[in-house]
PDB file of C-alpha atoms in Angstrom:
ATOM      1  CA  UNK A   5      -7.565 -91.201  77.734  1.00  0.00           C
ATOM      2  CA  UNK A   6      -7.456 -94.985  77.782  1.00  0.00           C
ATOM      3  CA  UNK A   7      -9.986 -95.355  74.970  1.00  0.00           C
ATOM      4  CA  UNK A   8      -8.140 -93.023  72.611  1.00  0.00           C
ATOM      5  CA  UNK A   9      -4.795 -94.674  73.190  1.00  0.00           C
ATOM      6  CA  UNK A  10      -6.162 -98.209  73.083  1.00  0.00           C
ATOM      7  CA  UNK A  11      -7.812 -97.423  69.745  1.00  0.00           C
ATOM      8  CA  UNK A  12      -4.641 -95.972  68.303  1.00  0.00           C
ATOM      9  CA  UNK A  13      -2.417 -98.750  69.584  1.00  0.00           C
ATOM     10  CA  UNK A  14      -4.785-101.363  68.280  1.00  0.00           C
ATOM     11  CA  UNK A  15      -4.914 -99.836  64.803  1.00  0.00           C
ATOM     12  CA  UNK A  16      -1.270 -98.904  64.250  1.00  0.00           C
ATOM     13  CA  UNK A  17       0.461-102.214  64.923  1.00  0.00           C
ATOM     14  CA  UNK A  18       1.387-103.844  61.654  1.00  0.00           C
ATOM     15  CA  UNK A  19       1.253-107.557  60.872  1.00  0.00           C
ATOM     16  CA  UNK A  20       4.323-109.415  62.068  1.00  0.00           C
ATOM     17  CA  UNK A  21       6.328-111.296  59.456  1.00  0.00           C
ATOM     18  CA  UNK A  22       9.840-112.603  59.240  1.00  0.00           C
ATOM     19  CA  UNK A  23      12.450-109.969  58.551  1.00  0.00           C
ATOM     20  CA  UNK A  24      10.513-107.061  59.986  1.00  0.00           C
ATOM     21  CA  UNK A  25      13.368-106.178  62.321  1.00  0.00           C
ATOM     22  CA  UNK A  26      15.201-104.324  59.526  1.00  0.00           C
ATOM     23  CA  UNK A  27      15.838-100.601  59.971  1.00  0.00           C
ATOM     24  CA  UNK A  28      14.390-100.534  63.467  1.00  0.00           C
ATOM     25  CA  UNK A  29      15.101 -97.868  66.045  1.00  0.00           C
ATOM     26  CA  UNK A  30      16.173 -98.628  69.628  1.00  0.00           C
ATOM     27  CA  UNK A  31      12.554 -99.065  70.691  1.00  0.00           C
ATOM     28  CA  UNK A  32      12.049-101.773  68.073  1.00  0.00           C
ATOM     29  CA  UNK A  33      10.242 -99.564  65.563  1.00  0.00           C
ATOM     30  CA  UNK A  34      10.975 -97.284  62.629  1.00  0.00           C
ATOM     31  CA  UNK A  35       9.280 -94.318  60.976  1.00  0.00           C
ATOM     32  CA  UNK A  36       7.636 -96.622  58.458  1.00  0.00           C
ATOM     33  CA  UNK A  37       6.514 -99.310  60.890  1.00  0.00           C
ATOM     34  CA  UNK A  38       4.962 -98.888  64.322  1.00  0.00           C
ATOM     35  CA  UNK A  39       6.661 -95.932  65.991  1.00  0.00           C
ATOM     36  CA  UNK A  40       3.324 -94.214  66.528  1.00  0.00           C
ATOM     37  CA  UNK A  41       1.740 -97.230  68.231  1.00  0.00           C
ATOM     38  CA  UNK A  42       4.802 -97.699  70.454  1.00  0.00           C
ATOM     39  CA  UNK A  43       4.517 -94.094  71.620  1.00  0.00           C
ATOM     40  CA  UNK A  44       0.768 -94.507  72.174  1.00  0.00           C
ATOM     41  CA  UNK A  45       1.371 -97.673  74.199  1.00  0.00           C
ATOM     42  CA  UNK A  46       3.974 -95.962  76.366  1.00  0.00           C
ATOM     43  CA  UNK A  47       1.724 -92.955  76.977  1.00  0.00           C
ATOM     44  CA  UNK A  48      -1.124 -95.274  77.949  1.00  0.00           C
ATOM     45  CA  UNK A  49       1.245 -97.127  80.291  1.00  0.00           C
ATOM     46  CA  UNK A  50       2.530 -93.861  81.782  1.00  0.00           C
ATOM     47  CA  UNK A  51      -1.022 -92.606  82.371  1.00  0.00           C
ATOM     48  CA  UNK A  52      -1.587 -95.661  84.568  1.00  0.00           C
ATOM     49  CA  UNK A  53       1.791 -96.195  86.224  1.00  0.00           C
ATOM     50  CA  UNK A  54       3.672 -92.844  85.899  1.00  0.00           C
ATOM     51  CA  UNK A  55       6.651 -94.895  84.671  1.00  0.00           C
ATOM     52  CA  UNK A  56       8.688 -93.794  81.635  1.00  0.00           C
ATOM     53  CA  UNK A  57       9.995 -96.478  79.237  1.00  0.00           C
ATOM     54  CA  UNK A  58      13.094 -98.468  80.098  1.00  0.00           C
ATOM     55  CA  UNK A  59      16.074 -97.532  77.978  1.00  0.00           C
ATOM     56  CA  UNK A  60      14.975 -93.995  77.202  1.00  0.00           C
ATOM     57  CA  UNK A  61      17.754 -92.523  79.354  1.00  0.00           C
ATOM     58  CA  UNK A  62      20.338 -93.880  76.917  1.00  0.00           C
ATOM     59  CA  UNK A  63      19.010 -91.574  74.209  1.00  0.00           C
ATOM     60  CA  UNK A  64      18.305 -88.330  76.085  1.00  0.00           C
ATOM     61  CA  UNK A  65      20.337 -86.090  78.379  1.00  0.00           C
ATOM     62  CA  UNK A  66      17.806 -85.140  81.057  1.00  0.00           C
ATOM     63  CA  UNK A  67      16.889 -87.006  84.234  1.00  0.00           C
ATOM     64  CA  UNK A  68      14.017 -89.443  84.723  1.00  0.00           C
ATOM     65  CA  UNK A  69      12.173 -86.742  86.655  1.00  0.00           C
ATOM     66  CA  UNK A  70      12.369 -84.510  83.596  1.00  0.00           C
ATOM     67  CA  UNK A  71      11.311 -87.404  81.369  1.00  0.00           C
ATOM     68  CA  UNK A  72       8.209 -87.931  83.496  1.00  0.00           C
ATOM     69  CA  UNK A  73       7.377 -84.268  82.996  1.00  0.00           C
ATOM     70  CA  UNK A  74       7.584 -84.729  79.211  1.00  0.00           C
ATOM     71  CA  UNK A  75       5.264 -87.723  79.296  1.00  0.00           C
ATOM     72  CA  UNK A  76       2.695 -85.859  81.399  1.00  0.00           C
ATOM     73  CA  UNK A  77       2.681 -83.090  78.790  1.00  0.00           C
ATOM     74  CA  UNK A  78       2.474 -85.566  75.933  1.00  0.00           C
ATOM     75  CA  UNK A  79      -0.414 -87.445  77.556  1.00  0.00           C
ATOM     76  CA  UNK A  80      -2.358 -84.177  77.828  1.00  0.00           C
ATOM     77  CA  UNK A  81      -1.486 -83.178  74.260  1.00  0.00           C
ATOM     78  CA  UNK A  82      -2.553 -86.582  72.961  1.00  0.00           C
ATOM     79  CA  UNK A  83      -5.906 -86.284  74.754  1.00  0.00           C
ATOM     80  CA  UNK A  84      -6.507 -82.908  73.149  1.00  0.00           C
ATOM     81  CA  UNK A  85      -5.524 -83.954  69.623  1.00  0.00           C
ATOM     82  CA  UNK A  86      -8.599 -84.396  67.419  1.00  0.00           C
ATOM     83  CA  UNK A  87      -7.984 -86.918  65.929  1.00  0.00           C
ATOM     84  CA  UNK A  88      -4.923 -88.388  67.659  1.00  0.00           C
ATOM     85  CA  UNK A  89      -1.758 -88.741  65.540  1.00  0.00           C
ATOM     86  CA  UNK A  90      -1.729 -91.804  63.315  1.00  0.00           C
ATOM     87  CA  UNK A  91       1.264 -91.213  61.035  1.00  0.00           C
ATOM     88  CA  UNK A  92       4.916 -90.834  62.059  1.00  0.00           C
ATOM     89  CA  UNK A  93       4.954 -87.215  60.828  1.00  0.00           C
ATOM     90  CA  UNK A  94       1.854 -86.324  62.865  1.00  0.00           C
ATOM     91  CA  UNK A  95       3.302 -87.917  65.998  1.00  0.00           C
ATOM     92  CA  UNK A  96       6.662 -86.195  65.494  1.00  0.00           C
ATOM     93  CA  UNK A  97       4.992 -82.795  65.090  1.00  0.00           C
ATOM     94  CA  UNK A  98       2.971 -83.325  68.268  1.00  0.00           C
ATOM     95  CA  UNK A  99       6.155 -84.196  70.209  1.00  0.00           C
ATOM     96  CA  UNK A 100       8.067 -81.221  68.778  1.00  0.00           C
ATOM     97  CA  UNK A 101       5.235 -78.775  69.478  1.00  0.00           C
ATOM     98  CA  UNK A 102       4.589 -80.085  72.999  1.00  0.00           C
ATOM     99  CA  UNK A 103       8.262 -80.098  73.999  1.00  0.00           C
ATOM    100  CA  UNK A 104       9.333 -76.989  72.092  1.00  0.00           C
ATOM    101  CA  UNK A 105      10.767 -75.355  75.247  1.00  0.00           C
ATOM    102  CA  UNK A 106      12.918 -78.359  76.111  1.00  0.00           C
ATOM    103  CA  UNK A 107      16.459 -79.151  75.037  1.00  0.00           C
ATOM    104  CA  UNK A 108      16.970 -80.023  71.385  1.00  0.00           C
ATOM    105  CA  UNK A 109      19.012 -83.109  72.338  1.00  0.00           C
ATOM    106  CA  UNK A 110      16.126 -84.418  74.452  1.00  0.00           C
ATOM    107  CA  UNK A 111      13.491 -83.855  71.774  1.00  0.00           C
ATOM    108  CA  UNK A 112      15.568 -85.451  69.041  1.00  0.00           C
ATOM    109  CA  UNK A 113      16.577 -88.300  71.353  1.00  0.00           C
ATOM    110  CA  UNK A 114      12.937 -89.010  72.158  1.00  0.00           C
ATOM    111  CA  UNK A 115      11.990 -88.973  68.470  1.00  0.00           C
ATOM    112  CA  UNK A 116      14.864 -91.324  67.612  1.00  0.00           C
ATOM    113  CA  UNK A 117      13.858 -93.651  70.449  1.00  0.00           C
ATOM    114  CA  UNK A 118      10.520 -94.206  68.678  1.00  0.00           C
ATOM    115  CA  UNK A 119      11.913 -94.125  65.147  1.00  0.00           C
ATOM    116  CA  UNK A 120       9.945 -90.932  64.396  1.00  0.00           C
ATOM    117  CA  UNK A 121      11.103 -88.293  61.880  1.00  0.00           C
ATOM    118  CA  UNK A 122      13.525 -85.667  63.194  1.00  0.00           C
ATOM    119  CA  UNK A 123      12.584 -81.968  62.888  1.00  0.00           C
ATOM    120  CA  UNK A 124      14.824 -81.232  59.900  1.00  0.00           C
ATOM    121  CA  UNK A 125      13.266 -84.093  57.876  1.00  0.00           C
ATOM    122  CA  UNK A 126       9.683 -82.881  58.167  1.00  0.00           C
ATOM    123  CA  UNK A 127       8.252 -81.174  55.082  1.00  0.00           C
ATOM    124  CA  UNK A 128       5.551 -78.584  55.661  1.00  0.00           C
ATOM    125  CA  UNK A 129       2.775 -78.925  53.113  1.00  0.00           C
ATOM    126  CA  UNK A 130      -0.538 -77.131  53.452  1.00  0.00           C
ATOM    127  CA  UNK A 131      -3.122 -79.896  53.303  1.00  0.00           C
ATOM    128  CA  UNK A 132      -6.544 -79.136  54.736  1.00  0.00           C
ATOM    129  CA  UNK A 133      -8.074 -82.387  56.000  1.00  0.00           C
ATOM    130  CA  UNK A 134     -10.642 -83.538  55.554  1.00  0.00           C
ATOM    131  CA  UNK A 135     -11.370 -82.572  51.954  1.00  0.00           C
ATOM    132  CA  UNK A 136     -14.445 -83.931  50.229  1.00  0.00           C
ATOM    133  CA  UNK A 137     -13.839 -87.104  48.275  1.00  0.00           C
ATOM    134  CA  UNK A 138     -13.278 -86.348  44.580  1.00  0.00           C
ATOM    135  CA  UNK A 139     -15.882 -87.607  42.129  1.00  0.00           C
ATOM    136  CA  UNK A 140     -15.380 -91.205  41.137  1.00  0.00           C
ATOM    137  CA  UNK A 141     -14.320 -92.635  44.514  1.00  0.00           C
ATOM    138  CA  UNK A 142     -16.521 -95.706  44.812  1.00  0.00           C
ATOM    139  CA  UNK A 143     -15.056 -98.021  47.446  1.00  0.00           C
ATOM    140  CA  UNK A 144     -14.127 -97.888  51.098  1.00  0.00           C
ATOM    141  CA  UNK A 145     -11.899-100.624  52.457  1.00  0.00           C
ATOM    142  CA  UNK A 146     -11.056-101.197  56.111  1.00  0.00           C
ATOM    143  CA  UNK A 147      -7.648-102.815  55.744  1.00  0.00           C
ATOM    144  CA  UNK A 148      -5.230-104.355  58.144  1.00  0.00           C
ATOM    145  CA  UNK A 149      -2.219-102.097  58.767  1.00  0.00           C
ATOM    146  CA  UNK A 150      -0.060-101.847  55.666  1.00  0.00           C
ATOM    147  CA  UNK A 151       3.351-103.499  55.796  1.00  0.00           C
ATOM    148  CA  UNK A 152       6.102-101.252  54.434  1.00  0.00           C
ATOM    149  CA  UNK A 153       7.198-104.099  52.154  1.00  0.00           C
ATOM    150  CA  UNK A 154       3.766-104.069  50.495  1.00  0.00           C
ATOM    151  CA  UNK A 155       4.345-100.619  48.989  1.00  0.00           C
ATOM    152  CA  UNK A 156       5.715-101.241  45.493  1.00  0.00           C
ATOM    153  CA  UNK A 157       6.283 -97.593  44.587  1.00  0.00           C
ATOM    154  CA  UNK A 158       4.632 -94.211  44.956  1.00  0.00           C
ATOM    155  CA  UNK A 159       1.308 -95.215  43.418  1.00  0.00           C
ATOM    156  CA  UNK A 160       0.869 -98.973  44.018  1.00  0.00           C
ATOM    157  CA  UNK A 161       0.308-100.883  47.258  1.00  0.00           C
ATOM    158  CA  UNK A 162      -0.868-104.296  48.387  1.00  0.00           C
ATOM    159  CA  UNK A 163      -3.388-104.377  51.233  1.00  0.00           C
ATOM    160  CA  UNK A 164      -5.233-107.092  53.133  1.00  0.00           C
ATOM    161  CA  UNK A 165      -8.811-107.008  54.405  1.00  0.00           C
ATOM    162  CA  UNK A 166      -9.912-109.349  57.182  1.00  0.00           C
ATOM    163  CA  UNK A 167     -12.513-111.890  56.142  1.00  0.00           C
ATOM    164  CA  UNK A 168     -14.383-111.100  59.370  1.00  0.00           C
ATOM    165  CA  UNK A 169     -15.426-107.875  57.646  1.00  0.00           C
ATOM    166  CA  UNK A 170     -19.106-108.365  56.688  1.00  0.00           C
ATOM    167  CA  UNK A 171     -18.345-107.172  53.164  1.00  0.00           C
ATOM    168  CA  UNK A 172     -15.802-109.972  52.757  1.00  0.00           C
ATOM    169  CA  UNK A 173     -17.090-112.875  54.834  1.00  0.00           C
ATOM    170  CA  UNK A 174     -19.805-113.997  52.429  1.00  0.00           C
ATOM    171  CA  UNK A 175     -17.427-114.117  49.458  1.00  0.00           C
ATOM    172  CA  UNK A 176     -14.668-116.360  50.839  1.00  0.00           C
ATOM    173  CA  UNK A 177     -14.437-119.493  48.643  1.00  0.00           C
ATOM    174  CA  UNK A 178     -15.189-122.787  50.344  1.00  0.00           C
ATOM    175  CA  UNK A 179     -11.776-124.224  49.462  1.00  0.00           C
ATOM    176  CA  UNK A 180     -10.074-121.277  51.192  1.00  0.00           C
ATOM    177  CA  UNK A 181     -12.106-121.806  54.368  1.00  0.00           C
ATOM    178  CA  UNK A 182     -11.291-125.506  54.290  1.00  0.00           C
ATOM    179  CA  UNK A 183      -7.577-124.904  53.740  1.00  0.00           C
ATOM    180  CA  UNK A 184      -7.504-122.410  56.630  1.00  0.00           C
ATOM    181  CA  UNK A 185      -9.057-124.982  58.977  1.00  0.00           C
ATOM    182  CA  UNK A 186      -6.709-127.733  57.778  1.00  0.00           C
ATOM    183  CA  UNK A 187      -3.701-125.434  58.185  1.00  0.00           C
ATOM    184  CA  UNK A 188      -4.716-124.664  61.770  1.00  0.00           C
ATOM    185  CA  UNK A 189      -5.091-128.371  62.533  1.00  0.00           C
ATOM    186  CA  UNK A 190      -1.691-129.151  60.987  1.00  0.00           C
ATOM    187  CA  UNK A 191      -0.016-126.448  63.061  1.00  0.00           C
ATOM    188  CA  UNK A 192      -1.662-127.834  66.194  1.00  0.00           C
ATOM    189  CA  UNK A 193      -0.005-131.185  65.357  1.00  0.00           C
ATOM    190  CA  UNK A 194       3.245-129.291  64.676  1.00  0.00           C
ATOM    191  CA  UNK A 195       3.212-130.597  61.130  1.00  0.00           C
ATOM    192  CA  UNK A 196       4.582-127.368  59.736  1.00  0.00           C
ATOM    193  CA  UNK A 197       5.366-128.593  56.185  1.00  0.00           C
ATOM    194  CA  UNK A 198       1.731-129.646  55.758  1.00  0.00           C
ATOM    195  CA  UNK A 199       0.568-126.344  57.292  1.00  0.00           C
ATOM    196  CA  UNK A 200       2.774-124.438  54.829  1.00  0.00           C
ATOM    197  CA  UNK A 201       1.299-126.423  51.943  1.00  0.00           C
ATOM    198  CA  UNK A 202      -2.238-125.449  52.991  1.00  0.00           C
ATOM    199  CA  UNK A 203      -1.136-121.826  53.392  1.00  0.00           C
ATOM    200  CA  UNK A 204       0.241-121.874  49.838  1.00  0.00           C
ATOM    201  CA  UNK A 205      -3.187-123.005  48.623  1.00  0.00           C
ATOM    202  CA  UNK A 206      -4.695-120.038  50.456  1.00  0.00           C
ATOM    203  CA  UNK A 207      -2.140-117.653  48.929  1.00  0.00           C
ATOM    204  CA  UNK A 208      -2.729-119.025  45.424  1.00  0.00           C
ATOM    205  CA  UNK A 209      -6.421-118.186  45.878  1.00  0.00           C
ATOM    206  CA  UNK A 210      -5.688-114.535  46.702  1.00  0.00           C
ATOM    207  CA  UNK A 211      -5.812-114.776  50.481  1.00  0.00           C
ATOM    208  CA  UNK A 212      -3.271-115.034  53.299  1.00  0.00           C
ATOM    209  CA  UNK A 213      -3.190-115.899  57.010  1.00  0.00           C
ATOM    210  CA  UNK A 214      -1.610-112.933  58.804  1.00  0.00           C
ATOM    211  CA  UNK A 215      -0.315-112.827  62.372  1.00  0.00           C
ATOM    212  CA  UNK A 216      -1.751-109.682  63.961  1.00  0.00           C
ATOM    213  CA  UNK A 217      -1.964-108.724  67.641  1.00  0.00           C
ATOM    214  CA  UNK A 218      -1.383-112.300  68.841  1.00  0.00           C
ATOM    215  CA  UNK A 219      -4.073-113.649  66.522  1.00  0.00           C
ATOM    216  CA  UNK A 220      -4.098-115.273  63.114  1.00  0.00           C
ATOM    217  CA  UNK A 221      -6.411-113.562  60.644  1.00  0.00           C
ATOM    218  CA  UNK A 222      -7.556-114.898  57.300  1.00  0.00           C
ATOM    219  CA  UNK A 223      -7.411-111.904  54.971  1.00  0.00           C
ATOM    220  CA  UNK A 224      -8.108-111.174  51.311  1.00  0.00           C
ATOM    221  CA  UNK A 225      -5.367-109.604  49.214  1.00  0.00           C
ATOM    222  CA  UNK A 226      -5.935-106.478  47.129  1.00  0.00           C
ATOM    223  CA  UNK A 227      -3.348-104.822  44.897  1.00  0.00           C
ATOM    224  CA  UNK A 228      -4.305-101.172  44.529  1.00  0.00           C
ATOM    225  CA  UNK A 229      -3.158 -98.741  41.854  1.00  0.00           C
ATOM    226  CA  UNK A 230      -3.949 -95.209  43.007  1.00  0.00           C
ATOM    227  CA  UNK A 231      -6.188 -93.721  40.363  1.00  0.00           C
ATOM    228  CA  UNK A 232      -5.300 -90.412  38.770  1.00  0.00           C
ATOM    229  CA  UNK A 233      -1.621 -90.108  39.678  1.00  0.00           C
ATOM    230  CA  UNK A 234       1.621 -91.520  38.297  1.00  0.00           C
ATOM    231  CA  UNK A 235       4.574 -91.506  40.676  1.00  0.00           C
ATOM    232  CA  UNK A 236       8.210 -91.785  39.532  1.00  0.00           C
ATOM    233  CA  UNK A 237       9.388 -95.375  39.149  1.00  0.00           C
ATOM    234  CA  UNK A 238      11.760 -96.600  41.858  1.00  0.00           C
ATOM    235  CA  UNK A 239      14.820 -96.183  39.615  1.00  0.00           C
ATOM    236  CA  UNK A 240      13.858 -92.610  38.632  1.00  0.00           C
ATOM    237  CA  UNK A 241      14.738 -89.408  40.498  1.00  0.00           C
ATOM    238  CA  UNK A 242      12.320 -89.033  43.446  1.00  0.00           C
ATOM    239  CA  UNK A 243      11.158 -92.634  43.011  1.00  0.00           C
ATOM    240  CA  UNK A 244      12.526 -93.663  46.407  1.00  0.00           C
ATOM    241  CA  UNK A 245      11.103 -90.535  48.081  1.00  0.00           C
ATOM    242  CA  UNK A 246       7.662 -91.211  46.580  1.00  0.00           C
ATOM    243  CA  UNK A 247       7.666 -94.788  47.875  1.00  0.00           C
ATOM    244  CA  UNK A 248       8.767 -93.699  51.358  1.00  0.00           C
ATOM    245  CA  UNK A 249       6.094 -90.998  51.499  1.00  0.00           C
ATOM    246  CA  UNK A 250       3.316 -93.374  50.424  1.00  0.00           C
ATOM    247  CA  UNK A 251       4.510 -95.886  53.029  1.00  0.00           C
ATOM    248  CA  UNK A 252       4.239 -93.231  55.745  1.00  0.00           C
ATOM    249  CA  UNK A 253       0.750 -92.202  54.669  1.00  0.00           C
ATOM    250  CA  UNK A 254      -1.008 -95.542  54.237  1.00  0.00           C
ATOM    251  CA  UNK A 255      -0.679 -97.244  57.596  1.00  0.00           C
ATOM    252  CA  UNK A 256      -4.227 -98.471  57.521  1.00  0.00           C
ATOM    253  CA  UNK A 257      -6.297 -97.313  54.558  1.00  0.00           C
ATOM    254  CA  UNK A 258      -6.235 -95.325  51.328  1.00  0.00           C
ATOM    255  CA  UNK A 259      -8.341 -92.338  52.294  1.00  0.00           C
ATOM    256  CA  UNK A 260      -6.107 -92.078  55.331  1.00  0.00           C
ATOM    257  CA  UNK A 261      -6.529 -89.998  58.505  1.00  0.00           C
ATOM    258  CA  UNK A 262      -8.829 -87.508  56.789  1.00  0.00           C
ATOM    259  CA  UNK A 263      -6.393 -86.972  53.896  1.00  0.00           C
ATOM    260  CA  UNK A 264      -6.985 -88.203  50.364  1.00  0.00           C
ATOM    261  CA  UNK A 265      -3.725 -89.991  49.500  1.00  0.00           C
ATOM    262  CA  UNK A 266      -3.527 -88.803  45.895  1.00  0.00           C
ATOM    263  CA  UNK A 267      -3.978 -85.240  47.142  1.00  0.00           C
ATOM    264  CA  UNK A 268      -1.023 -85.480  49.496  1.00  0.00           C
ATOM    265  CA  UNK A 269       1.256 -87.172  46.946  1.00  0.00           C
ATOM    266  CA  UNK A 270       0.484 -84.487  44.370  1.00  0.00           C
ATOM    267  CA  UNK A 271       0.846 -81.588  46.807  1.00  0.00           C
ATOM    268  CA  UNK A 272       4.231 -82.864  47.963  1.00  0.00           C
ATOM    269  CA  UNK A 273       5.438 -83.058  44.381  1.00  0.00           C
ATOM    270  CA  UNK A 274       5.933 -86.818  44.530  1.00  0.00           C
ATOM    271  CA  UNK A 275       3.562 -87.760  41.699  1.00  0.00           C
ATOM    272  CA  UNK A 276       2.218 -86.460  38.401  1.00  0.00           C
ATOM    273  CA  UNK A 277      -1.447 -86.004  37.575  1.00  0.00           C
ATOM    274  CA  UNK A 278      -2.062 -88.940  35.229  1.00  0.00           C
ATOM    275  CA  UNK A 279      -4.148 -86.998  32.738  1.00  0.00           C
ATOM    276  CA  UNK A 280      -4.256 -89.807  30.180  1.00  0.00           C
ATOM    277  CA  UNK A 281      -6.523 -91.769  32.519  1.00  0.00           C
ATOM    278  CA  UNK A 282      -8.024 -89.199  34.861  1.00  0.00           C
ATOM    279  CA  UNK A 283      -9.310 -85.701  34.070  1.00  0.00           C
ATOM    280  CA  UNK A 284     -10.539 -84.687  37.533  1.00  0.00           C
ATOM    281  CA  UNK A 285      -9.861 -80.972  38.070  1.00  0.00           C
ATOM    282  CA  UNK A 286      -8.939 -81.436  41.746  1.00  0.00           C
ATOM    283  CA  UNK A 287      -5.882 -83.467  40.771  1.00  0.00           C
ATOM    284  CA  UNK A 288      -4.874 -80.894  38.176  1.00  0.00           C
ATOM    285  CA  UNK A 289      -5.114 -78.157  40.840  1.00  0.00           C
ATOM    286  CA  UNK A 290      -3.009 -80.066  43.374  1.00  0.00           C
ATOM    287  CA  UNK A 291      -0.258 -80.706  40.821  1.00  0.00           C
ATOM    288  CA  UNK A 292      -0.310 -77.044  39.763  1.00  0.00           C
ATOM    289  CA  UNK A 293       0.129 -75.957  43.404  1.00  0.00           C
ATOM    290  CA  UNK A 294       3.180 -78.208  43.792  1.00  0.00           C
ATOM    291  CA  UNK A 295       4.675 -76.935  40.521  1.00  0.00           C
ATOM    292  CA  UNK A 296       4.266 -73.343  41.707  1.00  0.00           C
ATOM    293  CA  UNK A 297       6.012 -74.106  45.006  1.00  0.00           C
ATOM    294  CA  UNK A 298       8.732 -76.172  43.247  1.00  0.00           C
ATOM    295  CA  UNK A 299       8.492 -78.959  45.822  1.00  0.00           C
ATOM    296  CA  UNK A 300       9.543 -82.564  45.311  1.00  0.00           C
ATOM    297  CA  UNK A 301      10.254 -83.507  41.710  1.00  0.00           C
ATOM    298  CA  UNK A 302       9.264 -79.984  40.591  1.00  0.00           C
ATOM    299  CA  UNK A 303      12.511 -78.713  42.097  1.00  0.00           C
ATOM    300  CA  UNK A 304      14.099 -80.098  38.909  1.00  0.00           C
ATOM    301  CA  UNK A 305      14.008 -77.919  35.793  1.00  0.00           C
ATOM    302  CA  UNK A 306      12.743 -80.645  33.488  1.00  0.00           C
ATOM    303  CA  UNK A 307      11.569 -83.741  35.417  1.00  0.00           C
ATOM    304  CA  UNK A 308      10.999 -86.819  33.285  1.00  0.00           C
ATOM    305  CA  UNK A 309       7.443 -88.114  33.059  1.00  0.00           C
ATOM    306  CA  UNK A 310       7.079 -91.677  34.408  1.00  0.00           C
ATOM    307  CA  UNK A 311       5.098 -92.832  31.356  1.00  0.00           C
ATOM    308  CA  UNK A 312       7.854 -91.559  29.038  1.00  0.00           C
ATOM    309  CA  UNK A 313      10.480 -93.263  31.202  1.00  0.00           C
ATOM    310  CA  UNK A 314       8.606 -96.589  31.010  1.00  0.00           C
ATOM    311  CA  UNK A 315       8.158 -96.264  27.245  1.00  0.00           C
ATOM    312  CA  UNK A 316      11.886 -95.639  26.747  1.00  0.00           C
ATOM    313  CA  UNK A 317      12.723 -98.733  28.794  1.00  0.00           C
ATOM    314  CA  UNK A 318      10.277-100.884  26.824  1.00  0.00           C
ATOM    315  CA  UNK A 319      11.814 -99.708  23.557  1.00  0.00           C
ATOM    316  CA  UNK A 320      15.344-100.242  24.846  1.00  0.00           C
ATOM    317  CA  UNK A 321      16.418 -96.576  24.677  1.00  0.00           C
TER     318      UNK A 321
END
């Protein structure tokens, strides 16, 4: 039990940056930040101490004895989950399924406590993980957890890869290494303006020092455009929904939790198959399935194509 929860907790916490307290639930998390890792931490703690989290009683109606019963059930369910939940939707479904015989107010209160999606917000989409990787996928990146603010829209994200990764360590420029050392020395002297100046040099070179799990990690920046799909722009109908969905999915990597991200975005009707740049038949099939079910943007009679929308804006229409 401990290994599974330690692994999950260690891989779901996102980097800490200023301003991350926005839109947080009462447990200090939200559905697009670290609600899953907070639940995993509390389950791990309960498995050792049999103590439920402080403050939970303010959000549920049942007694602490009943709460302990829930956590025992959730610990067992988490052990049996293969793999354990890693996204807010997966964690919410596990809670709902495990506590389905308990009061609605308790289940929804528990979900809200962790900032997890409520039952009526969950969309059922038949995705069969893991699928085989479509032809053309060439790279695998083990990223640090993705900050919600790094998701630009439904098809573009910024990720960071630790330079301790063997595939990165040999390519770090000498000036970046030197600036990282000098920044650390300046911070030790509490010369924060000088430390910030060195950090700006690091950023200008395509890297960043990220605070993660009480450590500072030198990481390389990658801006990724998901190949083969085109999601609505933020100002378009379903643009906000597409961004939120991508944020929920990519809390660690791009081929995430056994699900190919483009597959899920297409099946939920939150992106178009970008046929001008990608002819893979799998993507065409996933879009066709969403069209047939009229989910997401396909609920509209005549949804506007993102590439047409961008062209109109460029030409001032």
